[in-house]
mmCIF file of C-alpha atoms in Angstrom:
data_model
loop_
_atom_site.group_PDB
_atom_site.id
_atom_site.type_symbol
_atom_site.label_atom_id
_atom_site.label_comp_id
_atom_site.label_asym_id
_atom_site.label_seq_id
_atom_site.Cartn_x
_atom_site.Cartn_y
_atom_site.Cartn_z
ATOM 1 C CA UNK A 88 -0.181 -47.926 -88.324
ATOM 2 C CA UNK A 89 0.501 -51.701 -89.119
ATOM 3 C CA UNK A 90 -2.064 -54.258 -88.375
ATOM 4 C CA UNK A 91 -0.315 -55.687 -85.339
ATOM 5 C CA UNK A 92 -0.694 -52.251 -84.001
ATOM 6 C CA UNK A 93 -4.226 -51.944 -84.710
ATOM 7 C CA UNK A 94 -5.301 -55.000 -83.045
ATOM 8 C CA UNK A 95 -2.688 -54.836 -79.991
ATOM 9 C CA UNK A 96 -4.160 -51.164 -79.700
ATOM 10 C CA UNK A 97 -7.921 -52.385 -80.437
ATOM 11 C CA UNK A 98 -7.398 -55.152 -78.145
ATOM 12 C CA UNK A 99 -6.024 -52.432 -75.093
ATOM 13 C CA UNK A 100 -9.141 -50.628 -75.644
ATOM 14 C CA UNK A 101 -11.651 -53.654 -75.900
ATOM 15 C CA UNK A 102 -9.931 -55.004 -72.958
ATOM 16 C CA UNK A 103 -10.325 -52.114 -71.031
ATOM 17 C CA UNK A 104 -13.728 -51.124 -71.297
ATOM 18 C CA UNK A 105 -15.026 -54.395 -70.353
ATOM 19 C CA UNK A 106 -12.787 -54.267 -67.154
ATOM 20 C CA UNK A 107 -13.980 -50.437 -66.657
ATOM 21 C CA UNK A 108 -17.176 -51.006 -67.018
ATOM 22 C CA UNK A 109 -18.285 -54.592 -66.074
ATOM 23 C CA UNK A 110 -15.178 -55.099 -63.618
ATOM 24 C CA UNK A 111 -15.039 -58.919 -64.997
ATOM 25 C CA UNK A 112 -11.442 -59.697 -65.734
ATOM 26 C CA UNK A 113 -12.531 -62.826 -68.097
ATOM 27 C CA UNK A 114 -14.891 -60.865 -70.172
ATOM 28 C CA UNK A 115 -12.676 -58.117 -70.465
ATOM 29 C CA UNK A 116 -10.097 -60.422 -71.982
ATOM 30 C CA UNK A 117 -12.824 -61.930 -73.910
ATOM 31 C CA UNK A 118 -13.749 -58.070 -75.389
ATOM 32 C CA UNK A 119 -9.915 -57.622 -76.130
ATOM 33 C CA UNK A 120 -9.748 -60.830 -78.061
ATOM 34 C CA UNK A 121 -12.714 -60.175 -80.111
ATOM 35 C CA UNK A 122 -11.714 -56.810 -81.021
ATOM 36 C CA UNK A 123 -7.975 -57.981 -81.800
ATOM 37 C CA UNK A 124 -9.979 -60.676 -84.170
ATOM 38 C CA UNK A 125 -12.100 -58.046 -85.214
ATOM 39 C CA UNK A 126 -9.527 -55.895 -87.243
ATOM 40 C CA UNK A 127 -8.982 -58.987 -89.255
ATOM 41 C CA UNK A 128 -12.255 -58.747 -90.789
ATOM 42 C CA UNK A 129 -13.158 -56.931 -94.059
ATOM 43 C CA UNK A 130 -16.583 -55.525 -93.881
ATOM 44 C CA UNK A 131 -17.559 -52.679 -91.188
ATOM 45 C CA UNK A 132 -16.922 -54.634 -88.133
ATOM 46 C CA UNK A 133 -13.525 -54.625 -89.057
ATOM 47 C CA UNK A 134 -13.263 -51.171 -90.591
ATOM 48 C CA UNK A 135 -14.500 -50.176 -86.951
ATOM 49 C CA UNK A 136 -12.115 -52.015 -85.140
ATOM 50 C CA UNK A 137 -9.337 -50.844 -87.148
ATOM 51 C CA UNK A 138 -10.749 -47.071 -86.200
ATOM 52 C CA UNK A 139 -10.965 -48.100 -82.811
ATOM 53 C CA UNK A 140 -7.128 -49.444 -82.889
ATOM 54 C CA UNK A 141 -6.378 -46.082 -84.291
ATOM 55 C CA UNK A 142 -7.745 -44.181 -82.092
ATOM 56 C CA UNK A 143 -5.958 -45.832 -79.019
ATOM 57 C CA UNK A 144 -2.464 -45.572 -81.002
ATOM 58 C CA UNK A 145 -3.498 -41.933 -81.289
ATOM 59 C CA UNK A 146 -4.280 -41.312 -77.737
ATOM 60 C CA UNK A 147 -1.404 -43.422 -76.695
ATOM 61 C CA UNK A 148 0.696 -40.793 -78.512
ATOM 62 C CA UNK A 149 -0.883 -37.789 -77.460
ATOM 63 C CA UNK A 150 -0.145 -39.298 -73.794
ATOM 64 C CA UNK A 151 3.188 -39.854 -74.418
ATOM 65 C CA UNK A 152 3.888 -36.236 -75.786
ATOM 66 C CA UNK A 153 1.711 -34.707 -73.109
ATOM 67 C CA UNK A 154 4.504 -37.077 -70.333
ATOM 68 C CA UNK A 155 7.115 -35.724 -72.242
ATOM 69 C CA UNK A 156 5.879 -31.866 -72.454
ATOM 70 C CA UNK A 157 5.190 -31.572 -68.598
ATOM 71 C CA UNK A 158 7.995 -33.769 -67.562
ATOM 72 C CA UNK A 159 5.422 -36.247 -65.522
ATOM 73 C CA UNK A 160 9.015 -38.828 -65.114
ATOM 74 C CA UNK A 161 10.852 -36.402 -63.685
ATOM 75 C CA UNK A 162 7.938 -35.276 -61.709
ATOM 76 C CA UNK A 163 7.047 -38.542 -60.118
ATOM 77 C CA UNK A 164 10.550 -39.729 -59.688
ATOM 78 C CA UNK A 165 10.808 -36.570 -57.320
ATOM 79 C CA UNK A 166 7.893 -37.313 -55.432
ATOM 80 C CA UNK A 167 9.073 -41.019 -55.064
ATOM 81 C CA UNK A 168 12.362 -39.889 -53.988
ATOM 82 C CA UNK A 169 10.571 -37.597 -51.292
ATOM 83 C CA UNK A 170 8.101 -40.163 -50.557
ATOM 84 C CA UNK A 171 10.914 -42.433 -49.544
ATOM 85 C CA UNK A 172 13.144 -39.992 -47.455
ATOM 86 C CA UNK A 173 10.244 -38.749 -45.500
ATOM 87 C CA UNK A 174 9.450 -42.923 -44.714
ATOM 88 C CA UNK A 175 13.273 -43.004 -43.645
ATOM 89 C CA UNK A 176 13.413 -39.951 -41.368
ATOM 90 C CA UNK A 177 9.948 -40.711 -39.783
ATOM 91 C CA UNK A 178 9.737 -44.733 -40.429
ATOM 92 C CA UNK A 179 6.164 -44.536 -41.505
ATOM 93 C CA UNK A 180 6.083 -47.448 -43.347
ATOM 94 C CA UNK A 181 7.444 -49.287 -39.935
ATOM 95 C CA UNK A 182 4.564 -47.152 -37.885
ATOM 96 C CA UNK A 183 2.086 -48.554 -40.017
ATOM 97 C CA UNK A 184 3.175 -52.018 -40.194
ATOM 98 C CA UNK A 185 3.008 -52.000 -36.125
ATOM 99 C CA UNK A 186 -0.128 -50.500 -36.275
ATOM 100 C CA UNK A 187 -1.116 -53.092 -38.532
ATOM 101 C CA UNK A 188 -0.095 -55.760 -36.233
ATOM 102 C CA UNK A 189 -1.019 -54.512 -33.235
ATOM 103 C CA UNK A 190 -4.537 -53.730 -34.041
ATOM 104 C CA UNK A 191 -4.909 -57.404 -35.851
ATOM 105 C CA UNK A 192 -3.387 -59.002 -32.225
ATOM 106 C CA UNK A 193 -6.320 -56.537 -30.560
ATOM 107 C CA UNK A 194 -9.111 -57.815 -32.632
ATOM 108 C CA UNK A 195 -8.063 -61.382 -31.969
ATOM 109 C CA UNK A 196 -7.548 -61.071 -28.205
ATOM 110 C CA UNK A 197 -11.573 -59.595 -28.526
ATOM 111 C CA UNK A 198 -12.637 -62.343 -30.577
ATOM 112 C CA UNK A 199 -11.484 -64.850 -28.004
ATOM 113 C CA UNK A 200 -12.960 -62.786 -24.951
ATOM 114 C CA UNK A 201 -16.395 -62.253 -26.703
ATOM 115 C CA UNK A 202 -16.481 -65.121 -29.153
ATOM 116 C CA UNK A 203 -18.092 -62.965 -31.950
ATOM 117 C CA UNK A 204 -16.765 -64.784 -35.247
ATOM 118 C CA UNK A 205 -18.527 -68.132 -33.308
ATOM 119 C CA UNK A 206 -21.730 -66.317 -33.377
ATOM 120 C CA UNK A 207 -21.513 -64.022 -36.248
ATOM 121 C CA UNK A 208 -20.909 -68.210 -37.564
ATOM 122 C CA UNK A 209 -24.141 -69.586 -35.660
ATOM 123 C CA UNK A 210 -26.354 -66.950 -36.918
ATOM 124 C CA UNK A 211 -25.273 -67.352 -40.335
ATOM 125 C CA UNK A 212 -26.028 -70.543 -40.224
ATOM 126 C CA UNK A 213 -29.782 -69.818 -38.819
ATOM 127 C CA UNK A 214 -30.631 -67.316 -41.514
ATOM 128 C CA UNK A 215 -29.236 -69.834 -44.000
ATOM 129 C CA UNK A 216 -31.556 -72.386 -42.530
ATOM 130 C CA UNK A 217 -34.373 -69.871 -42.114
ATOM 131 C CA UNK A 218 -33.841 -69.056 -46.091
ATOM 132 C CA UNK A 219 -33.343 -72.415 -47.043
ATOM 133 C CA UNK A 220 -37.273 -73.428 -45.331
ATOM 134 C CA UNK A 221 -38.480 -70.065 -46.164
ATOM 135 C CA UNK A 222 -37.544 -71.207 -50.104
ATOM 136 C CA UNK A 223 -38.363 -74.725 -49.427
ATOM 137 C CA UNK A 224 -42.316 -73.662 -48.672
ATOM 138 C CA UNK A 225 -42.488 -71.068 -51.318
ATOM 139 C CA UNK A 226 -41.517 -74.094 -53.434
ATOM 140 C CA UNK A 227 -44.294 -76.503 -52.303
ATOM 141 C CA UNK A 228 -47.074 -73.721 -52.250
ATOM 142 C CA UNK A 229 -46.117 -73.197 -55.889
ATOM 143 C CA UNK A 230 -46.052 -76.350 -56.777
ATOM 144 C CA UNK A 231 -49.506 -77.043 -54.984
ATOM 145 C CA UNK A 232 -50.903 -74.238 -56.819
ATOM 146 C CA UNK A 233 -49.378 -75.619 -60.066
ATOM 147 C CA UNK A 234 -51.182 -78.660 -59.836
ATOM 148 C CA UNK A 235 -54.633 -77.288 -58.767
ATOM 149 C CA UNK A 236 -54.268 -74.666 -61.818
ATOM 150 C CA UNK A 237 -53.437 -77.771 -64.144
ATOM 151 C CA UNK A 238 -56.281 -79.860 -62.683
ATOM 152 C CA UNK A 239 -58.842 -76.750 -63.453
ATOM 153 C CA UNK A 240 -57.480 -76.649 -66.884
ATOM 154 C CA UNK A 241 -57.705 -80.485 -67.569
ATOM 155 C CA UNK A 242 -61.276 -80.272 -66.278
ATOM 156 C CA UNK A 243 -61.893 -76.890 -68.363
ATOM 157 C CA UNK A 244 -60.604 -78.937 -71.319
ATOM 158 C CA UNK A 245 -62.655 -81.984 -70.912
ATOM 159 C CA UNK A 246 -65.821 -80.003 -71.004
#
């Protein structure tokens, strides 16, 4: 494989893991630029990269033949095409949609009779307060505590 290949492929699989397993899209395309950088190098971090980029052409190949083998277009296009003609002769895509709406238009006619996202809001805002002064004297008995501890040891020194 070229070197474009190795890094686009390193970069897929950098890329990837970080989204897989920290689901944080801006580290993830951090990973995949460091590993695409990373095959650039000449010492092991590179050499590893370039095995990494490897190894994704390689399983990007065996995926390809293993589509190919079991026919997984065809396959899906069939389903689609099912998909979409039972959707036509039932309209379950328009069901769902009316469901949709219908059960949104419900939940706002409740709202309005109970007023629940007014105080869901109100006691938000009361354990935000209660949090906030519940900090707030954590705060001040810490920093009491700080200064009687620092007077002890200013008096400990002097002696």
């Amino acid at each position: 494989a070229g070197w474009k290949q190795q890094a686009a492929s390193a970069a897929a699989v950098g890329g990837t893991a970080g989204l897989l397993v920290l689901h944080a899209p801006f580290v993830a395309a951090a990973m995949a630029v460091g590993a695409a950088y990373a095959t650039t190098r000449q010492d092991k971090v590179g050499t590893t990269a370039r095995s990494v980029g490897d190894a994704g052409l390689a399983a990007a190949d065996a995926a390809k033949d293993f589509a190919k083998e079991h026919h997984l277009r065809e396959r899906i296009d069939g389903v689609l095409e099912k998909a979409q003609a039972v959707d036509s002769q039932y309209r379950v895509s328009e069901k769902a949609q009316a469901v949709a709406a219908a059960s949104v238009n419900r939940l706002q006619e409740f709202d309005q009779q109970h007023h629940v996202s007014t105080k869901v809001g109100k006691g938000l805002v009361k354990a935000t307060a209660t949090a906030a002064s519940a900090t707030a004297s954590l705060a001040t008995w810490a920093a009491s505590r700080g200064r009687r501890d620092g007077s002890a040891d200013a008096a400990a020194a002097k002696r």
